[in-house]
Coordinates of C-alpha atoms in Angstrom, one line a residue:
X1189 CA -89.6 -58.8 48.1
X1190 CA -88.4 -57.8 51.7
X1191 CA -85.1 -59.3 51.2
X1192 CA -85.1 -56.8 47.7
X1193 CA -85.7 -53.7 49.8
X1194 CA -84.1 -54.7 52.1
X1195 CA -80.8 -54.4 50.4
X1196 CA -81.9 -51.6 48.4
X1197 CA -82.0 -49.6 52.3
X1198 CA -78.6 -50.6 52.7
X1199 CA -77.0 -49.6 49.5
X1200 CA -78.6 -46.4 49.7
X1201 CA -77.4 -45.3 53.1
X1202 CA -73.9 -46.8 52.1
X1203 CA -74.2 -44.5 48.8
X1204 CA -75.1 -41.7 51.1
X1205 CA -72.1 -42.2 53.7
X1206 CA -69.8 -42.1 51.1
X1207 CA -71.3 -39.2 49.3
X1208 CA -70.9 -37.1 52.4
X1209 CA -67.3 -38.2 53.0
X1210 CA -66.0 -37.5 49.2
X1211 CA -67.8 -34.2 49.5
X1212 CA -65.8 -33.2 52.5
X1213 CA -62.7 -34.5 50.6
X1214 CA -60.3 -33.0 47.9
X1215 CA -62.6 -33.1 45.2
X1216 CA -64.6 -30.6 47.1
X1217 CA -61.9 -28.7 47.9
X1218 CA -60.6 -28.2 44.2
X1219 CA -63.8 -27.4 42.9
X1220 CA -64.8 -24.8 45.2
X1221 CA -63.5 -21.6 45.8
X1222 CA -63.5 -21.7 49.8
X1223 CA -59.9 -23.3 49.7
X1224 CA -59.1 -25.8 52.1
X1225 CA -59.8 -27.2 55.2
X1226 CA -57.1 -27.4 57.9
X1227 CA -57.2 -31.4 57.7
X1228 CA -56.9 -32.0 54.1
X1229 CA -54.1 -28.9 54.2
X1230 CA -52.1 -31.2 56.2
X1231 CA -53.2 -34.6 54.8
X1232 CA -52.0 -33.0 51.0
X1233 CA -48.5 -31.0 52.6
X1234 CA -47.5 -33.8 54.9
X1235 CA -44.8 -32.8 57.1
X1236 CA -43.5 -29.0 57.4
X1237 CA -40.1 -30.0 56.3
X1238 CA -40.9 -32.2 53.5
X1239 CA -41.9 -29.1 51.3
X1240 CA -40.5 -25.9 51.0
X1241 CA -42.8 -22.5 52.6
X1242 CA -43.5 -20.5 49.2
X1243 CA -42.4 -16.7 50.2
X1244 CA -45.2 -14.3 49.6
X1245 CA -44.5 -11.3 48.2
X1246 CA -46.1 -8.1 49.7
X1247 CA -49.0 -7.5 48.2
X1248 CA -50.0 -10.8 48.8
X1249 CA -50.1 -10.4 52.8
X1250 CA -53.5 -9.5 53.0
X1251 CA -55.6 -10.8 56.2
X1252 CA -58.2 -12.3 53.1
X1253 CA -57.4 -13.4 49.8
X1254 CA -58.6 -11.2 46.8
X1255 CA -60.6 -12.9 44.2
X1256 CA -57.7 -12.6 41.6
X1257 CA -55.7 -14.5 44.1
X1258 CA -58.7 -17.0 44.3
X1259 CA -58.7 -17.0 40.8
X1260 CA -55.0 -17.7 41.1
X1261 CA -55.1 -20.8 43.5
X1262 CA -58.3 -21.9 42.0
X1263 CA -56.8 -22.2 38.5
X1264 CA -53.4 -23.9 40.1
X1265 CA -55.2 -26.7 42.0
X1266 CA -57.6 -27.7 38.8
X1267 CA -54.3 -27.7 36.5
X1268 CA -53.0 -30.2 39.7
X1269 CA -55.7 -32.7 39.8
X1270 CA -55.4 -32.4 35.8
X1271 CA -52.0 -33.0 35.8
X1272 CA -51.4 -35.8 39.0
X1273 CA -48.2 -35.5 40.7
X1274 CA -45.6 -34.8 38.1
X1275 CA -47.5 -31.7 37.5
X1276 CA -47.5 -31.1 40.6
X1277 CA -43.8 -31.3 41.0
X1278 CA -43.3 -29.3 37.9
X1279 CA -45.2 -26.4 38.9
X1280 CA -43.6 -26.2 42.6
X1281 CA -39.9 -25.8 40.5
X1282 CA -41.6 -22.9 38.3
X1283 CA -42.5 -21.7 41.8
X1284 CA -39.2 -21.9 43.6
X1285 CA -37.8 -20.5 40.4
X1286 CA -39.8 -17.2 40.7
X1287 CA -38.5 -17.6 44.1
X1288 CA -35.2 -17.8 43.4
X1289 CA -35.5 -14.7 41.1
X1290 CA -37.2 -12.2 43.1
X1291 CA -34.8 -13.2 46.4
X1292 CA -31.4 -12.6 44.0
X1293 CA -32.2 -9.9 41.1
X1294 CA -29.9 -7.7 42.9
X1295 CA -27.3 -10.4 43.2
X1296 CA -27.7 -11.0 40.0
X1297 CA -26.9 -7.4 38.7
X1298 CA -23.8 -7.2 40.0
X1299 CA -22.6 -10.4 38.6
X1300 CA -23.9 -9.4 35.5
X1301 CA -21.7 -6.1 35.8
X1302 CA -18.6 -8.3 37.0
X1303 CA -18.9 -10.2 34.3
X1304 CA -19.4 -7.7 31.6
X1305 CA -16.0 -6.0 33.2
X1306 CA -14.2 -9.3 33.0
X1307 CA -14.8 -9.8 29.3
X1308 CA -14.3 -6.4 28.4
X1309 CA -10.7 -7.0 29.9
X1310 CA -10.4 -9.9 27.9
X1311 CA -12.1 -8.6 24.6
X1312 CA -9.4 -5.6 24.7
X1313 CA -6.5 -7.7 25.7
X1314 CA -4.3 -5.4 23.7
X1315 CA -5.7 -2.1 25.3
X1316 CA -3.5 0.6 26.9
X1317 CA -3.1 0.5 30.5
X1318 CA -6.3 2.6 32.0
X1319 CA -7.7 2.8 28.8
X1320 CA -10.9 0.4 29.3
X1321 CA -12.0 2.5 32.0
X1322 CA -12.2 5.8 30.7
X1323 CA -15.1 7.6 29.5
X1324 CA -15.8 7.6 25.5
X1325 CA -16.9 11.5 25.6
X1326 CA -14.6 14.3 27.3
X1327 CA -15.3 17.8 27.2
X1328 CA -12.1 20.1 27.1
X1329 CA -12.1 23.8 28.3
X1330 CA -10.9 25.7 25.2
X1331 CA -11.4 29.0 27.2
X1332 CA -9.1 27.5 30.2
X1333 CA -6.5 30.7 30.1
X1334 CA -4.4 29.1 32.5
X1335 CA -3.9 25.2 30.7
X1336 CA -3.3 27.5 27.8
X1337 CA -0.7 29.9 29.4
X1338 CA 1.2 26.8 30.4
X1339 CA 2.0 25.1 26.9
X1340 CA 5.1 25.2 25.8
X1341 CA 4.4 25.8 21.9
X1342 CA 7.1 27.0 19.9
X1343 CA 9.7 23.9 19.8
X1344 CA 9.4 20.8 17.5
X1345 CA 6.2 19.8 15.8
X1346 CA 3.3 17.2 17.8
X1347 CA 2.5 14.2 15.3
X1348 CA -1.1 12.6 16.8
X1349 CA -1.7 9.2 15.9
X1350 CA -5.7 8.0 15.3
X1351 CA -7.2 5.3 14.3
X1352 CA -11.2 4.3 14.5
X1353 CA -13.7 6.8 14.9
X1354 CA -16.5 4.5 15.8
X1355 CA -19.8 5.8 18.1
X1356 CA -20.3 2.7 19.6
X1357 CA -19.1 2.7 23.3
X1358 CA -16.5 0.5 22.1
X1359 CA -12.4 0.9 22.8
X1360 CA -11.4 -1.9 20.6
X1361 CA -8.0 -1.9 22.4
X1362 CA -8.3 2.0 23.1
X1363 CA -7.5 2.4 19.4
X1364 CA -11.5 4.2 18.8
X1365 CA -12.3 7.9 19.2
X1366 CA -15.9 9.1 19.8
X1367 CA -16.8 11.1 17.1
X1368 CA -17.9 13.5 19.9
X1369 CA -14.1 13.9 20.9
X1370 CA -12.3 14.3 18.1
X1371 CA -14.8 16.9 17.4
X1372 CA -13.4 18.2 21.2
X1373 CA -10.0 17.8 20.3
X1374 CA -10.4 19.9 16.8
X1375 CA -11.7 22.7 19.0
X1376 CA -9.2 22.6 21.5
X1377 CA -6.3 22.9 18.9
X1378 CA -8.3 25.7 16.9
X1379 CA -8.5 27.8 20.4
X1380 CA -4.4 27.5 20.9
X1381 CA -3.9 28.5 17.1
X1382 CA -2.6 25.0 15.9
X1383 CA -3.0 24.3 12.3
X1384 CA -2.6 21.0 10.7
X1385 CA -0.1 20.8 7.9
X1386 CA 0.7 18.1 4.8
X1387 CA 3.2 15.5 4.6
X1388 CA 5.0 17.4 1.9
X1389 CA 4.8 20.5 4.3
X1390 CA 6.0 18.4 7.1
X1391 CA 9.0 17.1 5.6
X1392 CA 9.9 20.2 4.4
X1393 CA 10.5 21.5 7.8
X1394 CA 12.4 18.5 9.0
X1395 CA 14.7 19.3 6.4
X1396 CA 15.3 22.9 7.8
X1397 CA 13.6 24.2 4.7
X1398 CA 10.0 25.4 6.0
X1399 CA 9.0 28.0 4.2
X1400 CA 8.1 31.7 5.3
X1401 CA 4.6 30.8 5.3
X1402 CA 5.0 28.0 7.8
X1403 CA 2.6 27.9 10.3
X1404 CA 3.7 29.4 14.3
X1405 CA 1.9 26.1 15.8
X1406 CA 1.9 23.3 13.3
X1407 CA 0.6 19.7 14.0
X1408 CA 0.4 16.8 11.6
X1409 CA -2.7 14.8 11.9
X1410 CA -2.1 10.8 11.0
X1411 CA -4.9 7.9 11.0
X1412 CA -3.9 4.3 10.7
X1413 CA -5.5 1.4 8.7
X1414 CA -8.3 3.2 6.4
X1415 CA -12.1 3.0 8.9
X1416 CA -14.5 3.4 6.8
X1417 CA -15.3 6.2 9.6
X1418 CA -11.8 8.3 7.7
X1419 CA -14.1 8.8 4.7
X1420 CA -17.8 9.2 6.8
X1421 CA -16.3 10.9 9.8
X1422 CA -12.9 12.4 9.5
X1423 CA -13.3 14.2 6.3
X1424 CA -16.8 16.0 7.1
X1425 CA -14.7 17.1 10.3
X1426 CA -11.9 18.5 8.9
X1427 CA -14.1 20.2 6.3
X1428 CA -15.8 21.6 9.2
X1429 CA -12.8 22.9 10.9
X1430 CA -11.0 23.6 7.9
X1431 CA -7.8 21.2 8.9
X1432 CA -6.1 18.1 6.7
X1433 CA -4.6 14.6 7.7
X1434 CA -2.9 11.9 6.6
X1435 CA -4.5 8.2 6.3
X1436 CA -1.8 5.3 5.8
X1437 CA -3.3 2.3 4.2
X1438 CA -2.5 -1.7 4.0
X1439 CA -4.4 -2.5 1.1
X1440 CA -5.0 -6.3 2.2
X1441 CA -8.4 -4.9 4.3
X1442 CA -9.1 -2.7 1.4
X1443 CA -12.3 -4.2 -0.4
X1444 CA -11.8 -7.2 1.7
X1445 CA -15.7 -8.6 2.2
X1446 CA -14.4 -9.9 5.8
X1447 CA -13.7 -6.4 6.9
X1448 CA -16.9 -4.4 6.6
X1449 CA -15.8 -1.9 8.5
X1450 CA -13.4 -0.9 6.3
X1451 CA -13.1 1.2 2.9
X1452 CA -13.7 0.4 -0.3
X1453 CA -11.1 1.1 -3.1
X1454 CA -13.7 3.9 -4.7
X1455 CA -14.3 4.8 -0.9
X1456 CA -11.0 5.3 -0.5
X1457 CA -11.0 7.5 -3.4
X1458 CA -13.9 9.5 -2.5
X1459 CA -12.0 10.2 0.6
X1460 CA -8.7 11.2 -0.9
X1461 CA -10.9 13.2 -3.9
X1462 CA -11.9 15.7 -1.0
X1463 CA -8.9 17.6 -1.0
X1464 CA -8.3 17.3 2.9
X1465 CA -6.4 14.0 3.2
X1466 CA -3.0 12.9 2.4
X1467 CA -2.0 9.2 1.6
X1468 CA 0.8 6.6 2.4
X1469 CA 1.4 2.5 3.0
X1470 CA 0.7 0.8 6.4
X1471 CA 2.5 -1.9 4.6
X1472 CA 0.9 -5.2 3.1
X1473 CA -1.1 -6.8 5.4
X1474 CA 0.0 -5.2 8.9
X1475 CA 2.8 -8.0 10.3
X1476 CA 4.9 -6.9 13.2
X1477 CA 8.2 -6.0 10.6
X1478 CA 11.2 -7.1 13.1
X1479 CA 10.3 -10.1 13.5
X1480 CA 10.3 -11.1 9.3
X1481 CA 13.5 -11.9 7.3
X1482 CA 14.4 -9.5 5.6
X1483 CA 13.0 -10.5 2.4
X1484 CA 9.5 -10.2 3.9
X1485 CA 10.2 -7.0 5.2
X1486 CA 11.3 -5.8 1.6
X1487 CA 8.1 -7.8 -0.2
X1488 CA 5.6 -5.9 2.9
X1489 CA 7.2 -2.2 2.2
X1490 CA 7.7 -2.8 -2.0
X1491 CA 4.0 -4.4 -2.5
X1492 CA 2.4 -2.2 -0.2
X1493 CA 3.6 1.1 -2.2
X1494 CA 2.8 -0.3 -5.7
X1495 CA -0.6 -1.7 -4.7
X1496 CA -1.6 2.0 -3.5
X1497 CA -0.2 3.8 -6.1
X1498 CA -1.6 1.6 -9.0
X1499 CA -5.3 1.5 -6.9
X1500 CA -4.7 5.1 -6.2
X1501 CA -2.9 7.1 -8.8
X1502 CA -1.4 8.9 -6.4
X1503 CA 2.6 8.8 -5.6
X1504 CA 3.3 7.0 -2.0
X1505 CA 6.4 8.3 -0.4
X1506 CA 5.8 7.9 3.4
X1507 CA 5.3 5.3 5.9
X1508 CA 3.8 4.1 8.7
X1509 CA 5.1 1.2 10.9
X1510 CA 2.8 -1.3 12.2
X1511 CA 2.2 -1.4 15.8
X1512 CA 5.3 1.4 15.5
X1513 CA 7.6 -1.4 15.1
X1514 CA 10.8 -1.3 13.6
X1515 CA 14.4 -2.4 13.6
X1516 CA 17.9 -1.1 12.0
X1517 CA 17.1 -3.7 9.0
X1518 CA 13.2 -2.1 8.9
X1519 CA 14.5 1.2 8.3
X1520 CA 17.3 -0.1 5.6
X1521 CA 14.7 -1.7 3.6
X1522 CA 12.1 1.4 4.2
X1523 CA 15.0 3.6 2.2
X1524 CA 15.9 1.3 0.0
X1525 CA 11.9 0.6 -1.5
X1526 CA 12.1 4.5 -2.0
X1527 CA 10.0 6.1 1.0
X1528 CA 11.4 9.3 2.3
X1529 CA 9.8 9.1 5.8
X1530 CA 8.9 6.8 8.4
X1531 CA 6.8 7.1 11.5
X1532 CA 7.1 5.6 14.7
X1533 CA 4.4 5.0 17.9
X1534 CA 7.1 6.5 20.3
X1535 CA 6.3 9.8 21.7
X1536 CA 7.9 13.2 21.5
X1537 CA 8.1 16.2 19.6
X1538 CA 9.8 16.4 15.9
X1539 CA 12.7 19.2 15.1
X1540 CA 14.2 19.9 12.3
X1541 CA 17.2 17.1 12.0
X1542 CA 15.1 14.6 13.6
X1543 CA 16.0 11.4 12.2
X1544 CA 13.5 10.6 9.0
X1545 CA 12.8 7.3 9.6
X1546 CA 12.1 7.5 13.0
X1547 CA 9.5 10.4 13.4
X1548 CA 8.2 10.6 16.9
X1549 CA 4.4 10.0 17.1
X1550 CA 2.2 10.2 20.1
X1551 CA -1.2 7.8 20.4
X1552 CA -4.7 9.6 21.3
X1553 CA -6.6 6.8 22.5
X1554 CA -9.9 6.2 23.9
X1555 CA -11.3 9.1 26.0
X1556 CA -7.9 11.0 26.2
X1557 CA -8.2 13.5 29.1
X1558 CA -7.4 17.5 28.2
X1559 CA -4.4 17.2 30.3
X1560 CA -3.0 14.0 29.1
X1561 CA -3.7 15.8 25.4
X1562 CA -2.1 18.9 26.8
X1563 CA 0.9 17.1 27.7
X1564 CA 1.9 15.8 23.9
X1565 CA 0.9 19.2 22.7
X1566 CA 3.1 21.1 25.0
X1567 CA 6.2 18.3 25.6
X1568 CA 9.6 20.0 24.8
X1569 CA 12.2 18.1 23.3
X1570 CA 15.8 18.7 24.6
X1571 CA 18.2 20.4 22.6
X1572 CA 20.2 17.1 21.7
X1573 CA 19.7 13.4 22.6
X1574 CA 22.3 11.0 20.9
X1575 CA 21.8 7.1 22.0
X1576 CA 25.3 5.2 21.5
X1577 CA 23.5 2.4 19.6
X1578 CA 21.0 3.1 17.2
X1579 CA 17.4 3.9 17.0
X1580 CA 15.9 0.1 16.4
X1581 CA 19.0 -1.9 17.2
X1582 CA 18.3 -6.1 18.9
X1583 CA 19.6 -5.9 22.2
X1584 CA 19.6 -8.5 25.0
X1585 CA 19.7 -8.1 28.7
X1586 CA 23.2 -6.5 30.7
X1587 CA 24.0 -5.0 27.8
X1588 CA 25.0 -1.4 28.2
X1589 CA 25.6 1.8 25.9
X1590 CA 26.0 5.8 26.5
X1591 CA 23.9 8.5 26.2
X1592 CA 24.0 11.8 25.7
X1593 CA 20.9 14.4 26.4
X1594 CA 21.5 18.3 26.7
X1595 CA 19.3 20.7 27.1
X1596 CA 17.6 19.6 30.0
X1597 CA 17.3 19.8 34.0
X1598 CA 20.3 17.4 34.8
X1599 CA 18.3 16.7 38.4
X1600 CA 15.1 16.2 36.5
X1601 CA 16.9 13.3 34.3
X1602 CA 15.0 9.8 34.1
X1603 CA 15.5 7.0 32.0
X1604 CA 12.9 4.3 32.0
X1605 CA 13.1 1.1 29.9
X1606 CA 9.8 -0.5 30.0
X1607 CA 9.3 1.1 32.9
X1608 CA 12.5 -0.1 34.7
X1609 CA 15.2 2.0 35.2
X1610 CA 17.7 2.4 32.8
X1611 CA 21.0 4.4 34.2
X1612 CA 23.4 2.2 35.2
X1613 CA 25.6 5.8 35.8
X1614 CA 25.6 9.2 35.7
X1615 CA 29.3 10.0 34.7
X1616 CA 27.9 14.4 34.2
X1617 CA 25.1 16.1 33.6
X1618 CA 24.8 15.0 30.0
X1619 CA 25.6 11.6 29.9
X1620 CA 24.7 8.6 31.2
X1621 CA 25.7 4.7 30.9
X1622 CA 22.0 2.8 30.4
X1623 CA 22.3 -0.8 31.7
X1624 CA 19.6 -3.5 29.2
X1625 CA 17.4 -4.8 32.6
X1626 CA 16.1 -8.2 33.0
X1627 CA 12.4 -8.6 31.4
X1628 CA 9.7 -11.0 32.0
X1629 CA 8.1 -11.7 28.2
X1630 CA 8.9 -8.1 26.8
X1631 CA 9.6 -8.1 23.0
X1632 CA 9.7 -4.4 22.1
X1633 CA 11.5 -2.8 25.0
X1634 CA 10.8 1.3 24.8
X1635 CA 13.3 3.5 26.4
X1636 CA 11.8 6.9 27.6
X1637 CA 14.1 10.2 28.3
X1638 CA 11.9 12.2 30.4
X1639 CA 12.7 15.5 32.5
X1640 CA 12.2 19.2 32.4
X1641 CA 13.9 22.4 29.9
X1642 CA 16.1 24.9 32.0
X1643 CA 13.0 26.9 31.5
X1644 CA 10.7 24.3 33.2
X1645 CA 9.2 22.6 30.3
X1646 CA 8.2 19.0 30.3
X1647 CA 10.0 16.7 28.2
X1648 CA 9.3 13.4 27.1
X1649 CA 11.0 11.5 24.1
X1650 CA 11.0 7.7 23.4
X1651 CA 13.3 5.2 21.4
X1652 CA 12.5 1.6 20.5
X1653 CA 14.2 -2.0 21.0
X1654 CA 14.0 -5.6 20.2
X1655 CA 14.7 -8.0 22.9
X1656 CA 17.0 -10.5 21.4
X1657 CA 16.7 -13.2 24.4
X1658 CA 12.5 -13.1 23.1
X1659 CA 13.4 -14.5 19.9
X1660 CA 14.7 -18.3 19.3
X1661 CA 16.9 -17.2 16.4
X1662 CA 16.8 -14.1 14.4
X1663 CA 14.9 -13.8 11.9
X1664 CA 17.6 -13.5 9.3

């Protein structure tokens, strides 16, 4: 019996000891909320550098916790013992995470933008130079007396090319309008007394035979491809201002389910039923034309006509090249599949005589300043330019031709070619000797005649190659 109670004593004061110990241990510690001791902080951390100091935020530093902090700690030890030590670990990356997040977010910004900037170059890797950057929405001054004053109105006709008129902060390649500013653009040429004219009207006049009732400031208004935004933007805006265009069409997007953005063959209809727009062919499908045989070229301009006119019922007699591209055999088959005019992408103002089938045309791209809009609006052509190889023709590097421009400042005279300079010689002050220059990857060299009327006048008129040395073997 002694022996019996004897051992019972000594289990009971063992059961107490450790009783007294685990309560002073973590189990204590995670079910309270005193938090813990300075012993058992250490015995769970270990050493300082084996675990990373959690960075606490502001309106944490507080001399006592808060109970929601508590809470907080409370909650995150119970889910620990739950959880054992891949818990554990688990949690302290969620942790370091947060960390990570708070410490960079501005960081993190900026990359974001220098990304968004990088791709944007990419996305639009056939933008215009300093197109990307401009804003989509530019208000012009139509009661600036002074821009006005300075236009030189009076000489050749302006042909503006568009194309998208999306709302979308998008350039696609600088070929979109905001809604916003062609809406700016119709008001500006309304406050210098422009009015927009036909194609039938606008041939007319190139053929010297512009009736009395031609307009004093005309300007032929041309959109490329067929947007569905010609039929739900363009035409409520010209109704509005009481203006026309011209839409050329390749009917291989028409009706196409790929291109959504695109019309419809009724659409189209609709469109061309308002009364305010004029038709003609983009070709088939769009190809760059100078570099096809010629038996493409002729299948691109023939198709093109017949499909529109058939889908249409109206008669297509003009033309638009795609991209502006275009060589001597381009313009051969262009008369020969029965169009009457052609347009170009090379800037410059039209005259009577200019060459049909290479009608100057000036891009308005995305967020086109007043001034830049100004300066095709007000460009003066000189009185004669005469190139001694044609408009169009294949050339190759070093090789050399003369050419003739009148009418014009002779000390004012440049001649770029892609941007290089063109004069090998000035031999008087009309005619020059332009030397091909060397290019790095340059298919469709452009020629610019720029300089300034006797009267002060800026003029700017451009002209179109193909670089033979870009091409294996021609086409043909």
């Amino acid at each position: 019996m002694y022996k019996q109670i004897s051992l019972f004593s000594i289990l009971l004061i063992l059961s107490i000891f450790a009783s007294s110990n685990l309560s002073a241990g973590p189990v204590r510690e995670f079910l309270s909320s005193d938090g813990k001791s300075k012993m058992n902080q250490e015995e769970e951390e270990g050493p300082k550098t084996s675990a990373p100091k959690r960075e606490i935020p502001r309106s944490e530093e507080t001399s006592s916790p808060s109970p929601k902090i508590e809470a907080k700690v409370k909650k995150e030890k119970e889910e620990s013992v739950a959880s054992a030590e891949p818990s554990s670990r688990k949690s302290k990356r969620i942790e370091r995470r947060k960390k990570g997040k708070t410490k960079v977010s501005k960081k993190e910004k900026q990359e974001i933008k220098e990304k968004e900037k990088e791709t944007a170059s990419k996305k639009y890797e056939n933008s215009l130079p300093g197109v990307s950057g401009l804003p989509p929405k530019t208000q012009y001054d139509t009661n600036n007396q002074n821009a006005n004053a300075e236009l030189g109105h009076g000489k050749g006709i302006p042909v503006l090319c568009y194309h998208h008129l999306v709302g979308n902060q998008d350039p696609m390649g600088g070929y979109n309008l905001d809604p916003s500013l062609l809406e700016e653009q119709f008001k500006y040429l309304k406050s210098l007394g422009y009015q927009t004219i036909s194609l039938d009207q606008f041939y007319q006049y190139q053929q010297g035979k512009a009736g009395s009732d031609f307009p004093a400031r005309p300007v032929l208004l041309t959109f490329d491809d067929g947007s569905l935004t010609h039929r739900d933007v363009l035409v409520p805006l010209l109704k509005k201002y009481g203006m026309r265009a011209s839409v050329f069409i390749y009917p291989t997007v028409i009706s196409n389910p790929r291109f959504k953005f695109y019309l419809s063959w009724a659409q189209l209809k609709e469109a061309l039923d308002s009364g305010v727009l004029d038709i003609g062919s983009h070709t088939v499908y769009h190809p760059k034309l100078p570099a096809m045989s010629r038996a493409e070229i002729r299948s691109q301009l023939k198709d093109s006509k017949a499909t529109l006119e058939a889908k249409t019922g109206r008669k297509i007699q003009d033309l638009a090249y795609p991209f502006g591209l275009f060589d001597v055999r381009v313009i051969e088959e262009a008369k020969a599949a029965g169009y009457r005019m052609a347009f170009t992408v090379n800037p410059g103002k039209n005259v009577p005589g200019t060459y049909a089938y290479t009608v100057h045309r000036s891009l308005v791209t995305w967020g086109m300043s007043q001034s830049r809009f100004n300066s095709i609006l007000s460009a003066s052509p000189p009185a004669k330019i005469k190139l001694g190889v044609l408009d169009g023709s294949w050339v190759k590097p070093g090789d050399s031709f003369p050419v003739i421009v009148e009418g014009l400042d002779p000390k004012s005279v440049a001649i770029k070619i892609s941007g290089k300079e063109g004069i090998l010689q000035r031999k008087s002050d009309t005619e020059y000797i332009i030397r091909i220059p060397e290019f790095k990857k340059t298919t469709y060299p452009a020629m610019t005649v720029i300089g300034k009327t006797t009267s002060g006048k800026r003029s700017e008129t451009q002209f179109l190659f193909v670089n033979r040395k870009e091409f294996k073997k021609d086409p043909d």
